[in-house]
Every structure is written in structure tokens, then in C-alpha cells.
Short mmCIF file of C-alpha atoms and ligand atoms in Angstrom, two decimals:
data_model
loop_
_atom_site.label_atom_id
_atom_site.label_comp_id
_atom_site.label_asym_id
_atom_site.label_seq_id
_atom_site.Cartn_x
_atom_site.Cartn_y
_atom_site.Cartn_z
CA UNK S 1 160.85 71.91 83.44
CA UNK S 2 157.49 71.10 84.97
CA UNK S 3 157.51 68.48 87.73
CA UNK S 4 154.52 66.14 87.57
CA UNK S 5 152.59 64.66 90.47
CA UNK S 6 149.23 63.00 91.10
CA UNK S 7 148.29 65.66 93.63
CA UNK S 8 149.55 68.99 94.94
CA UNK S 9 148.50 69.81 98.49
CA UNK S 10 148.70 73.47 99.48
CA UNK S 11 149.35 73.96 103.19
CA UNK S 12 151.34 71.60 105.43
CA UNK S 13 149.17 72.05 108.50
CA UNK S 14 147.09 69.40 110.22
CA UNK S 15 144.81 68.71 107.26
CA UNK S 16 147.42 69.04 104.51
CA UNK S 17 149.90 66.70 106.22
CA UNK S 18 147.28 64.04 106.87
CA UNK S 19 145.77 64.25 103.41
CA UNK S 20 149.18 64.05 101.73
CA UNK S 21 150.13 61.04 103.87
CA UNK S 22 146.83 59.27 103.13
CA UNK S 23 147.11 59.78 99.37
CA UNK S 24 150.84 59.03 99.36
CA UNK S 25 150.33 55.73 101.15
CA UNK S 26 147.82 54.78 98.45
CA UNK S 27 150.60 55.07 95.93
CA UNK S 28 149.84 58.61 94.74
CA UNK S 29 152.77 60.92 94.01
CA UNK S 30 152.09 63.91 96.23
CA UNK S 31 153.74 67.32 96.56
CA UNK S 32 153.01 69.18 99.81
CA UNK S 33 153.76 72.92 99.77
CA UNK S 34 153.85 75.47 102.58
CA UNK S 35 155.20 79.00 102.70
CA UNK S 36 156.12 78.70 106.38
CA UNK S 37 159.62 77.61 107.30
CA UNK S 38 158.34 74.41 108.91
CA UNK S 39 155.22 72.24 108.71
CA UNK S 40 152.48 72.05 111.34
CA UNK S 41 153.21 75.31 113.15
CA UNK S 42 149.70 75.58 114.61
CA UNK S 43 149.88 71.99 115.80
CA UNK S 44 153.06 72.88 117.68
CA UNK S 45 151.39 75.69 119.63
CA UNK S 46 148.07 73.90 120.05
CA UNK S 47 146.74 72.80 123.39
CA UNK S 48 149.37 74.84 125.21
CA UNK S 49 152.12 72.84 123.43
CA UNK S 50 150.51 69.46 124.18
CA UNK S 51 148.08 69.36 121.24
CA UNK S 52 144.50 68.50 122.09
CA UNK S 53 144.50 66.22 119.06
CA UNK S 54 140.90 64.95 119.19
CA UNK S 55 137.73 64.81 121.23
CA UNK S 56 136.04 61.51 122.03
CA UNK S 57 132.61 63.21 122.01
CA UNK S 58 132.95 64.32 118.41
CA UNK S 59 129.54 64.62 116.76
CA UNK S 60 128.27 66.78 113.90
CA UNK S 61 126.29 69.02 116.27
CA UNK S 62 129.56 70.24 117.76
CA UNK S 63 130.43 72.04 114.54
CA UNK S 64 129.19 75.35 113.11
CA UNK S 65 128.59 75.58 109.39
CA UNK S 66 126.08 77.13 107.04
CA UNK S 67 125.34 73.54 106.07
CA UNK S 68 124.79 71.69 109.34
CA UNK S 69 124.85 68.26 107.66
CA UNK S 70 128.02 68.66 105.63
CA UNK S 71 130.52 67.35 108.19
CA UNK S 72 128.53 64.19 109.02
CA UNK S 73 129.88 61.91 106.32
CA UNK S 74 133.59 62.58 106.79
CA UNK S 75 133.35 62.59 110.60
CA UNK S 76 131.58 59.23 110.60
CA UNK S 77 134.15 57.65 108.30
CA UNK S 78 137.21 58.78 110.29
CA UNK S 79 136.55 58.90 114.00
CA UNK S 80 138.49 59.97 117.11
CA UNK S 81 139.12 56.25 117.79
CA UNK S 82 140.75 55.95 114.35
CA UNK S 83 143.14 58.83 115.03
CA UNK S 84 143.83 57.53 118.52
CA UNK S 85 144.80 54.19 117.03
CA UNK S 86 147.41 55.98 114.92
CA UNK S 87 148.69 57.96 117.92
CA UNK S 88 149.03 54.73 119.90
CA UNK S 89 150.75 52.95 117.02
CA UNK S 90 153.46 55.61 117.34
CA UNK S 91 153.70 55.02 121.08
CA UNK S 92 152.65 58.59 121.86
CA UNK S 93 151.44 58.76 125.46
CA UNK S 94 148.17 60.63 125.93
CA UNK S 95 145.59 61.49 128.55
CA UNK S 96 142.01 62.73 128.68
CA UNK S 97 142.04 66.13 130.32
CA UNK S 98 138.34 66.90 130.57
CA UNK S 99 135.16 66.61 128.50
CA UNK S 100 136.61 64.01 126.13
CA UNK S 101 139.64 66.16 125.24
CA UNK S 102 142.70 64.03 124.45
CA UNK S 103 146.16 65.60 124.84
CA UNK S 104 149.72 64.33 124.43
CA UNK S 105 151.41 63.64 127.76
CA UNK S 106 154.62 64.93 126.21
CA UNK S 107 154.63 67.44 123.39
CA UNK S 108 152.73 68.50 120.27
CA UNK S 109 156.03 67.92 118.46
CA UNK S 110 155.23 64.20 118.64
CA UNK S 111 152.09 64.72 116.53
CA UNK S 112 153.98 66.70 113.89
CA UNK S 113 156.74 64.07 113.85
CA UNK S 114 154.12 61.34 113.46
CA UNK S 115 152.45 63.14 110.55
CA UNK S 116 155.80 63.72 108.84
CA UNK S 117 156.67 60.05 109.30
CA UNK S 118 153.32 59.13 107.76
CA UNK S 119 154.14 61.43 104.83
CA UNK S 120 157.57 59.83 104.48
CA UNK S 121 155.93 56.37 104.38
CA UNK S 122 153.84 57.64 101.49
CA UNK S 123 156.84 59.13 99.69
CA UNK S 124 155.34 62.64 99.92
CA UNK S 125 157.62 65.45 98.68
CA UNK S 126 157.38 68.14 101.38
CA UNK S 127 158.55 71.62 100.43
CA UNK S 128 158.43 74.46 102.97
CA UNK S 129 159.71 78.01 103.08
CA UNK S 130 158.84 79.40 99.65
CA UNK S 131 155.91 81.66 98.84
CA UNK S 132 153.36 80.19 96.50
CA UNK S 133 153.39 81.73 93.06
CA UNK S 134 150.66 81.52 90.47
CA UNK S 135 148.20 78.64 90.64
CA UNK S 136 146.86 77.91 87.17
CA UNK S 137 144.38 75.42 85.77
CA UNK S 138 143.89 74.10 82.25
CA UNK S 139 143.59 70.89 80.27
CA UNK S 140 142.57 69.02 83.43
CA UNK S 141 145.79 69.93 85.20
CA UNK S 142 146.60 72.30 88.05
CA UNK S 143 149.95 74.07 88.00
CA UNK S 144 151.61 75.58 91.06
CA UNK S 145 154.66 77.85 90.99
CA UNK S 146 156.89 77.93 94.07
CA UNK S 147 160.53 78.80 94.75
CA UNK S 148 161.44 79.11 91.06
CA UNK S 149 159.90 75.71 90.28
CA UNK S 150 156.59 74.66 88.71
CA UNK S 151 154.66 71.50 89.47
CA UNK S 152 151.54 70.12 87.84
CA UNK S 153 148.97 67.54 88.89
CA UNK S 154 145.39 66.54 88.07
CA UNK S 155 144.43 67.15 91.72
CA UNK S 156 144.89 70.25 93.88
CA UNK S 157 144.02 70.31 97.57
CA UNK S 158 143.40 73.61 99.34
CA UNK S 159 144.55 73.05 102.93
CA UNK S 160 145.82 76.51 103.75
CA UNK S 161 143.53 76.95 106.77
CA UNK S 162 142.00 80.25 107.84
CA UNK S 163 143.42 83.68 108.71
CA UNK S 164 143.44 83.24 112.50
CA UNK S 165 146.83 83.97 114.13
CA UNK S 166 148.56 85.54 111.10
CA UNK S 167 151.88 85.60 112.93
CA UNK S 168 151.90 81.77 112.66
CA UNK S 169 151.77 82.04 108.85
CA UNK S 170 147.99 82.01 108.56
CA UNK S 171 146.53 83.78 105.52
CA UNK S 172 143.29 84.10 103.62
CA UNK S 173 144.90 82.32 100.65
CA UNK S 174 142.16 79.69 100.67
CA UNK S 175 139.52 82.32 99.95
CA UNK S 176 141.54 83.88 97.10
CA UNK S 177 141.90 80.43 95.55
CA UNK S 178 138.21 79.73 96.09
CA UNK S 179 137.28 82.91 94.23
CA UNK S 180 139.78 82.12 91.48
CA UNK S 181 137.98 78.81 90.94
CA UNK S 182 134.47 80.23 91.28
CA UNK S 183 133.69 78.79 94.72
CA UNK S 184 131.64 80.85 97.15
CA UNK S 185 133.03 81.96 100.50
CA UNK S 186 130.91 82.30 103.64
CA UNK S 187 132.07 85.51 105.35
CA UNK S 188 135.00 84.49 107.58
CA UNK S 189 134.97 85.73 111.16
CA UNK S 190 137.11 85.15 114.24
CA UNK S 191 135.86 82.32 116.47
CA UNK S 192 137.00 80.78 119.75
CA UNK S 193 138.15 84.28 120.55
CA UNK S 194 138.09 86.50 123.67
CA UNK S 195 135.32 89.13 123.69
CA UNK S 196 135.96 92.76 124.58
CA UNK S 197 133.96 94.99 126.90
CA UNK S 198 133.67 98.76 126.78
CA UNK S 199 131.66 101.58 128.31
CA UNK S 200 129.80 100.72 131.45
CA UNK S 201 131.02 97.14 131.40
CA UNK S 202 134.69 98.10 131.23
CA UNK S 203 134.52 98.03 135.03
CA UNK S 204 134.76 94.23 134.81
CA UNK S 205 138.20 94.59 133.24
CA UNK S 206 139.48 95.53 136.68
CA UNK S 207 138.87 91.90 137.55
CA UNK S 208 141.64 90.86 135.14
CA UNK S 209 142.85 87.37 136.11
CA UNK S 210 139.70 86.40 138.03
CA UNK S 211 138.10 83.17 136.84
CA UNK S 212 134.93 81.31 137.81
CA UNK S 213 132.70 78.58 136.46
CA UNK S 214 129.62 79.86 134.63
CA UNK S 215 127.10 78.86 132.04
CA UNK S 216 127.65 81.27 129.16
CA UNK S 217 124.70 81.66 126.80
CA UNK S 218 124.08 83.37 123.49
CA UNK S 219 120.95 82.62 121.51
CA UNK S 220 120.33 78.89 121.86
CA UNK S 221 123.97 78.03 122.59
CA UNK S 222 125.09 77.40 126.17
CA UNK S 223 128.44 76.25 127.57
CA UNK S 224 129.26 75.40 131.17
CA UNK S 225 132.95 75.99 131.77
CA UNK S 226 135.26 78.60 133.27
CA UNK S 227 135.00 82.27 132.33
CA UNK S 228 138.01 84.51 132.81
CA UNK S 229 138.00 88.29 133.16
CA UNK S 230 140.83 89.93 131.21
CA UNK S 231 142.20 93.45 130.88
CA UNK S 232 140.18 93.72 127.66
CA UNK S 233 137.02 91.85 128.59
CA UNK S 234 136.05 88.20 128.81
CA UNK S 235 137.86 84.99 127.98
CA UNK S 236 138.18 81.43 129.32
CA UNK S 237 136.73 78.31 127.72
CA UNK S 238 133.05 79.20 128.28
CA UNK S 239 133.51 82.57 126.58
CA UNK S 240 135.68 81.22 123.75
CA UNK S 241 132.99 78.64 123.02
CA UNK S 242 130.15 81.14 123.07
CA UNK S 243 132.16 83.62 120.94
CA UNK S 244 131.74 81.31 117.94
CA UNK S 245 127.97 81.83 118.16
CA UNK S 246 128.08 85.53 119.06
CA UNK S 247 127.24 88.19 116.48
CA UNK S 248 127.97 91.88 116.97
CA UNK S 249 125.21 93.58 119.00
CA UNK S 250 124.06 90.37 120.70
CA UNK S 251 124.01 89.92 124.47
CA UNK S 252 126.00 87.15 126.11
CA UNK S 253 124.71 86.10 129.51
CA UNK S 254 126.67 84.32 132.18
CA UNK S 255 125.06 82.33 134.92
CA UNK S 256 127.13 82.75 138.05
CA UNK S 257 126.91 79.98 140.66
CA UNK S 258 125.27 77.60 138.15
CA UNK S 259 124.56 74.90 140.72
CA UNK S 260 122.36 77.06 142.93
CA UNK S 261 118.67 76.20 142.61
CA UNK S 262 116.05 78.88 142.09
CA UNK S 263 115.18 80.54 145.41
CA UNK S 264 118.58 79.87 146.95
CA UNK S 265 119.18 83.41 148.20
CA UNK S 266 115.74 83.58 149.81
CA UNK S 267 116.38 80.21 151.43
CA UNK S 268 119.74 81.44 152.71
CA UNK S 269 117.95 84.46 154.17
CA UNK S 270 115.60 82.20 156.14
CA UNK S 271 118.39 79.93 157.32
CA UNK S 272 121.05 82.58 158.04
CA UNK S 273 119.41 86.02 158.27
CA UNK S 274 122.46 87.58 159.96
CA UNK S 275 124.80 86.59 157.15
CA UNK S 276 125.72 89.24 154.60
CA UNK S 277 124.99 88.89 150.88
CA UNK S 278 128.70 89.41 150.28
CA UNK S 279 129.55 86.41 152.45
CA UNK S 280 126.97 84.15 150.82
CA UNK S 281 128.20 85.01 147.32
CA UNK S 282 131.79 84.63 148.50
CA UNK S 283 131.08 81.00 149.35
CA UNK S 284 131.03 80.22 145.63
CA UNK S 285 132.69 83.13 143.85
CA UNK S 286 136.09 84.88 144.03
CA UNK S 287 136.13 87.84 146.42
CA UNK S 288 137.01 90.48 143.82
CA UNK S 289 134.13 89.37 141.63
CA UNK S 290 131.75 89.44 144.60
CA UNK S 291 132.69 93.08 145.27
CA UNK S 292 131.83 94.11 141.71
CA UNK S 293 128.64 92.04 141.57
CA UNK S 294 127.37 93.43 144.90
CA UNK S 295 128.12 96.98 143.76
CA UNK S 296 126.28 96.35 140.50
CA UNK S 297 123.33 94.69 142.21
CA UNK S 298 123.17 97.68 144.56
CA UNK S 299 122.68 95.38 147.52
CA UNK S 300 124.66 95.14 150.73
CA UNK S 301 124.23 94.25 154.35
CA UNK S 302 122.61 91.26 156.04
CA UNK S 303 120.26 89.00 154.10
CA UNK S 304 117.60 89.42 156.77
CA UNK S 305 117.45 93.14 156.00
CA UNK S 306 116.83 92.55 152.28
CA UNK S 307 113.36 91.97 150.90
CA UNK S 308 112.47 88.67 149.21
CA UNK S 309 111.67 90.67 146.11
CA UNK S 310 115.16 92.19 146.03
CA UNK S 311 116.75 88.77 146.60
CA UNK S 312 114.63 87.16 143.88
CA UNK S 313 115.71 89.91 141.48
CA UNK S 314 119.36 89.37 142.47
CA UNK S 315 119.02 85.62 141.87
CA UNK S 316 117.55 86.27 138.45
CA UNK S 317 120.29 88.72 137.52
CA UNK S 318 123.04 86.38 138.72
CA UNK S 319 121.51 83.60 136.64
CA UNK S 320 121.46 85.71 133.46
CA UNK S 321 124.15 88.36 133.94
CA UNK S 322 124.10 90.31 130.67
CA UNK S 323 127.22 91.45 128.84
CA UNK S 324 127.07 93.23 125.50
CA UNK S 325 130.58 92.82 124.06
CA UNK S 326 131.67 95.66 121.78
CA UNK S 327 133.76 93.25 119.72
CA UNK S 328 136.28 90.45 119.91
CA UNK S 329 140.06 90.36 119.99
CA UNK S 330 139.93 89.50 116.28
CA UNK S 331 141.90 87.15 114.06
CA UNK S 332 145.11 88.00 115.94
CA UNK S 333 143.79 86.07 118.94
CA UNK S 334 141.16 83.77 117.44
CA UNK S 335 141.89 80.07 117.75
CA UNK S 336 139.93 79.39 114.59
CA UNK S 337 138.06 81.06 111.76
CA UNK S 338 134.33 80.49 111.41
CA UNK S 339 132.97 80.69 107.87
CA UNK S 340 135.20 79.90 104.91
CA UNK S 341 134.79 78.13 101.60
CA UNK S 342 131.10 77.35 101.16
CA UNK S 343 130.46 73.64 101.61
CA UNK S 344 127.49 73.92 99.26
CA UNK S 345 129.95 73.67 96.38
CA UNK S 346 131.76 70.62 97.79
CA UNK S 347 131.05 66.89 97.96
CA UNK S 348 130.67 65.88 101.61
CA UNK S 349 132.03 62.44 100.71
CA UNK S 350 135.26 63.51 99.02
CA UNK S 351 135.62 67.28 99.67
CA UNK S 352 135.92 67.77 95.90
CA UNK S 353 134.51 70.92 94.34
CA UNK S 354 131.44 69.96 92.33
CA UNK S 355 132.18 72.40 89.53
CA UNK S 356 135.97 71.96 89.39
CA UNK S 357 136.91 68.27 89.16
CA UNK S 358 140.22 67.59 90.86
CA UNK S 359 139.98 70.55 93.27
CA UNK S 360 139.55 69.65 96.97
CA UNK S 361 139.05 71.78 100.08
CA UNK S 362 139.84 70.42 103.54
CA UNK S 363 140.35 71.50 107.15
CA UNK S 364 139.71 74.99 108.43
CA UNK S 365 139.65 76.47 104.91
CA UNK S 366 136.12 75.05 104.58
CA UNK S 367 133.08 76.49 106.34
CA UNK S 368 133.18 73.95 109.18
CA UNK S 369 134.22 75.14 112.65
CA UNK S 370 134.41 72.97 115.72
CA UNK S 371 133.92 73.69 119.38
CA UNK S 372 136.94 74.18 121.58
CA UNK S 373 138.49 70.93 122.78
CA UNK S 374 140.03 68.91 119.94
CA UNK S 375 137.07 69.13 117.56
CA UNK S 376 138.91 71.26 115.02
CA UNK S 377 141.77 68.82 114.67
CA UNK S 378 139.29 65.96 114.35
CA UNK S 379 137.67 67.82 111.45
CA UNK S 380 141.10 68.40 109.92
CA UNK S 381 141.92 64.65 110.13
CA UNK S 382 138.48 63.50 108.92
CA UNK S 383 138.20 65.89 105.97
CA UNK S 384 141.82 65.19 105.02
CA UNK S 385 141.18 61.48 105.10
CA UNK S 386 138.09 61.84 102.90
CA UNK S 387 140.04 63.78 100.27
CA UNK S 388 143.18 61.65 100.59
CA UNK S 389 141.16 58.53 99.80
CA UNK S 390 139.43 60.16 96.83
CA UNK S 391 142.39 61.71 95.01
C1 FAD C 401 146.79 78.86 119.58
C2 FAD C 401 145.95 77.79 118.95
C3 FAD C 401 145.71 76.62 119.64
C4 FAD C 401 144.89 75.63 119.09
N1 FAD C 401 144.70 74.48 119.79
C5 FAD C 401 143.91 73.51 119.27
C6 FAD C 401 143.74 72.27 119.95
O1 FAD C 401 144.38 72.01 120.98
N2 FAD C 401 142.87 71.38 119.42
C7 FAD C 401 142.19 71.60 118.24
O2 FAD C 401 141.43 70.75 117.79
N3 FAD C 401 142.39 72.75 117.54
C8 FAD C 401 143.23 73.69 118.03
N4 FAD C 401 143.44 74.84 117.32
C9 FAD C 401 142.82 74.96 115.99
C10 FAD C 401 143.64 74.13 114.99
O3 FAD C 401 145.00 74.49 115.12
C11 FAD C 401 143.17 74.37 113.57
O4 FAD C 401 141.79 74.20 113.47
C12 FAD C 401 143.86 73.40 112.61
O5 FAD C 401 145.25 73.62 112.66
C13 FAD C 401 143.36 73.57 111.19
O6 FAD C 401 144.11 72.75 110.36
P1 FAD C 401 144.36 73.15 108.84
O7 FAD C 401 145.35 72.17 108.33
O8 FAD C 401 143.10 73.33 108.15
O9 FAD C 401 145.05 74.58 108.93
P2 FAD C 401 146.47 74.97 109.54
O10 FAD C 401 146.88 73.98 110.56
O11 FAD C 401 146.34 76.38 109.94
O12 FAD C 401 147.46 74.82 108.32
C14 FAD C 401 147.43 75.68 107.22
C15 FAD C 401 148.81 75.68 106.61
O13 FAD C 401 148.74 76.43 105.41
C16 FAD C 401 149.88 77.28 105.33
N5 FAD C 401 149.54 78.44 104.51
C17 FAD C 401 148.67 79.43 104.79
N6 FAD C 401 148.66 80.34 103.80
C18 FAD C 401 149.54 79.90 102.86
C19 FAD C 401 149.97 80.41 101.62
N7 FAD C 401 149.51 81.57 101.14
N8 FAD C 401 150.90 79.70 100.93
C20 FAD C 401 151.39 78.53 101.42
N9 FAD C 401 151.02 78.02 102.59
C21 FAD C 401 150.10 78.68 103.31
C22 FAD C 401 150.19 77.65 106.77
O14 FAD C 401 151.54 78.02 106.91
C23 FAD C 401 149.84 76.36 107.49
O15 FAD C 401 150.96 75.51 107.65
C24 FAD C 401 144.29 75.82 117.82
C25 FAD C 401 144.55 76.99 117.12
C26 FAD C 401 145.38 77.96 117.66
C27 FAD C 401 145.65 79.20 116.86
#
């Protein structure tokens, strides 16, 4: 027997849960399917277990996509303030950590519980723990097989996310479905991911655990936050952010001591000629990093003994320290996937596929990738809302 619904949502992650709840509360009969044993697994591990559920500075320019304008409509119609209102209605305590990033005071479990409660209010049928079988389409209906059952509905929502962190149940299912329905896929790649160093630069790996504030740059993108040296290369928020813009072969530069004005080393020489370069750098950088930087700069001794030319060159190098990563730590460690289902084939108002009426794509499955700091969840909520209101 085929079970009938108004909509089948594939993937009970952030976007799928919110979309199902939105449609359900509008009176739609919704089936929400996930192959994982429980819904919202990535939400549970997000933000170090506290879920950075939105960012108050959300704006379209904080998202990467082949179509820079696509996210505008959905983001403007469901804002961080809207999601915060929901969080507060559930009495979930929250705080702003930094840079507009809102986290739960308690646990990410509260966000999952809230979303499940919202689904329950909408009478959503949630089914987890069975692999998806064949997804078929004909006569205006989508059919989904799962756990020995078959359901059909005039609307199908792809909310299966991207392949980052496969051990959490992430797959490339969205792209297989996209191809099945004739939608294009923008080459997926790991984003918000640590970068690896090899060869000459492997030396920096010895600094594993050392962290300092930098401005990381790649192309036109620049992020001022902490960088962390790891046993494989570079991580920390500044590097994760810049990794989303990095392409293989490109140089990433880090500006050490970003508050120092041009000429600062030469000025220090005039003011304190007997002070060593090592000491001056150590006033703003961790000691182990200073050792490596001094060795690389090939400078040592008192500032007074160093020429202005050498100090100017050192300033310039410290302001644009070049790293050429040999790769990234890949989907296994990537917080998100950049690329995905091409937004060119979707309505920015409803997330519906232009050529396949009734088919919707939301969340990370689509080619919209946010910066680190709550932007990806805000896209999940906003795109889910847009589809949930349109179904
Ligand atoms: C460690 C980590 C921390 C993060 N922290 C934050 C944060 O604090 N703030 C932030 O904004 N973003 C964060 N992110 C990113 C954020 O989790 C994602 O962008 C967001 O979850 C995307 O929502 P989604 O619903 O599109 O996909 P997901 O939440 O990934 O949900 C997809 C769902 O589809 C299911 N699924 C996949 N394949 C299949 C299949 N074949 N059959 C059936 N079901 C399937 C999965 O089991 C999953 O439940 C973090 C990511 C990671 C990995």
C-alpha cells in the first residue's frame, strides 16, 4: 500500500526539520525521512555542542555561490531575528560569543528538541533509521521507498545536505537526486576546512597547538581572526574562513601582528636599538612562533645592528607571510561543502526546481555556503522556510 502525503522531505537535518515543521504547521501532511538513527546529528555536534544557531550580521555577501544573488530573497524573508524569536519562545537561553555569533548557553540538544516539537505541532511524520530506496517520479507524484514502505506526494524536498563529515551520516545523495532529475551540480568541494602544508612549509607543523591572531588573505577575501598551527598545517577560524575561497595552487597569506602600522620595526629600532628582534616580535606573538619566524627571516640580534632595509623587508614579509597549502583535510574534516546543486535551476523565492514542479532543494545541498559563525544554519532556516511556505 502506498502512503500518501502532501510533501516528502528527505533529510532530517537543520533544513529538513524546519521545512517539514513550516509546511506541517500550514496544514500540509508531511513525511520526513532520514537514514541516520536520529534527526539533527550535525546540529548536535555544531558549535562545540552549543550550536551557533545564527549570526546577527547575516547578509548575502557572507555566502559563496556561483550565483551571488540567489540567497538574497530567502535570507531577507527569514532573518536571524525571526529564528531568535523562535528560540526565545522556547525559553532557550543564548549568548553572543563574538562577531554576531549566537550560541545556546546550554546545549545544541535544545535546538533539536525545539525543531522536533515544531514538527510535532505540524503533525509531521518523522521516520529515521532506514536507508532510502528508489525515488521515482511520474504523473505529478514523487514516490519514495524506505524501510519496506512506499510513500507518495506531489512535493519532494531534497534536504540531505552535503558530503562533509561522512561519519555523521553525510552523503552525496543530494547530487545523485539532482542528476536523476536533470539538475546541474556545481563541483562540490570541502570548505571551512583546515589546510595542509608540505615540503618546505612542513616546518610550521612543529608549531602544532600554537595560535595567534592574523589577517588571512586569499584573492580578494580577508578574515581577521585566530590562526592555529596543527600537526598537518593550518587551522583556526581565520584559516577555516579563507579555506572556502582557496583553490589548489593558490597562496594564502597571513598578516602577523595585524595592528602594527607600517614602519613599526624601524621605529622600534630608533626607540630601542639594544632590543633584539626576537624580543620585539615576542611582545605580540607566541615564543615558539617567533623562533620559527626569525629563523625564516634570517635575522637575529639587536635591532640597532639591522639595516632599515632588512627591517622594512621583514615588516613586509610579516604582513604578507605566504603559505602555499598542498591541500586540505578534505570532506572528513570540512564543516561544510561548497558547491552543490546549481541554484541557476531553482527559484530563489521558493527553492523549487524550475524544470521539475514540486521538487525543492534547501540547505547545504544547494550551492550556497556561508562563512563560519552561524551563517550556514541561518541559510538552512531561511531556505527551509521559503520552501515550507511554498509547498
Ligand atoms: C562539526 C560541525 C560543526 C558545525 N557547526 C556549525 C555552527 O555552529 N553553526 C552553523 O551555522 N553551521 C555549523 N555547521 C554547518 C551546519 O551543520 C550545516 O551547514 C547544516 O547542518 C546544513 O543543514 P542541512 O539540513 O542542509 O544538512 P544536514 O544538517 O547535514 O542534514 C542532512 C540530513 O540528511 C541526512 N541524509 C544524508 N544522506 C542521506 C541519505 N542518502 N538518505 C537519507 N538521509 C540522508 C543526514 O543524515 C542528515 O540528517 C557545522 C558543521 C559541522 C560538520
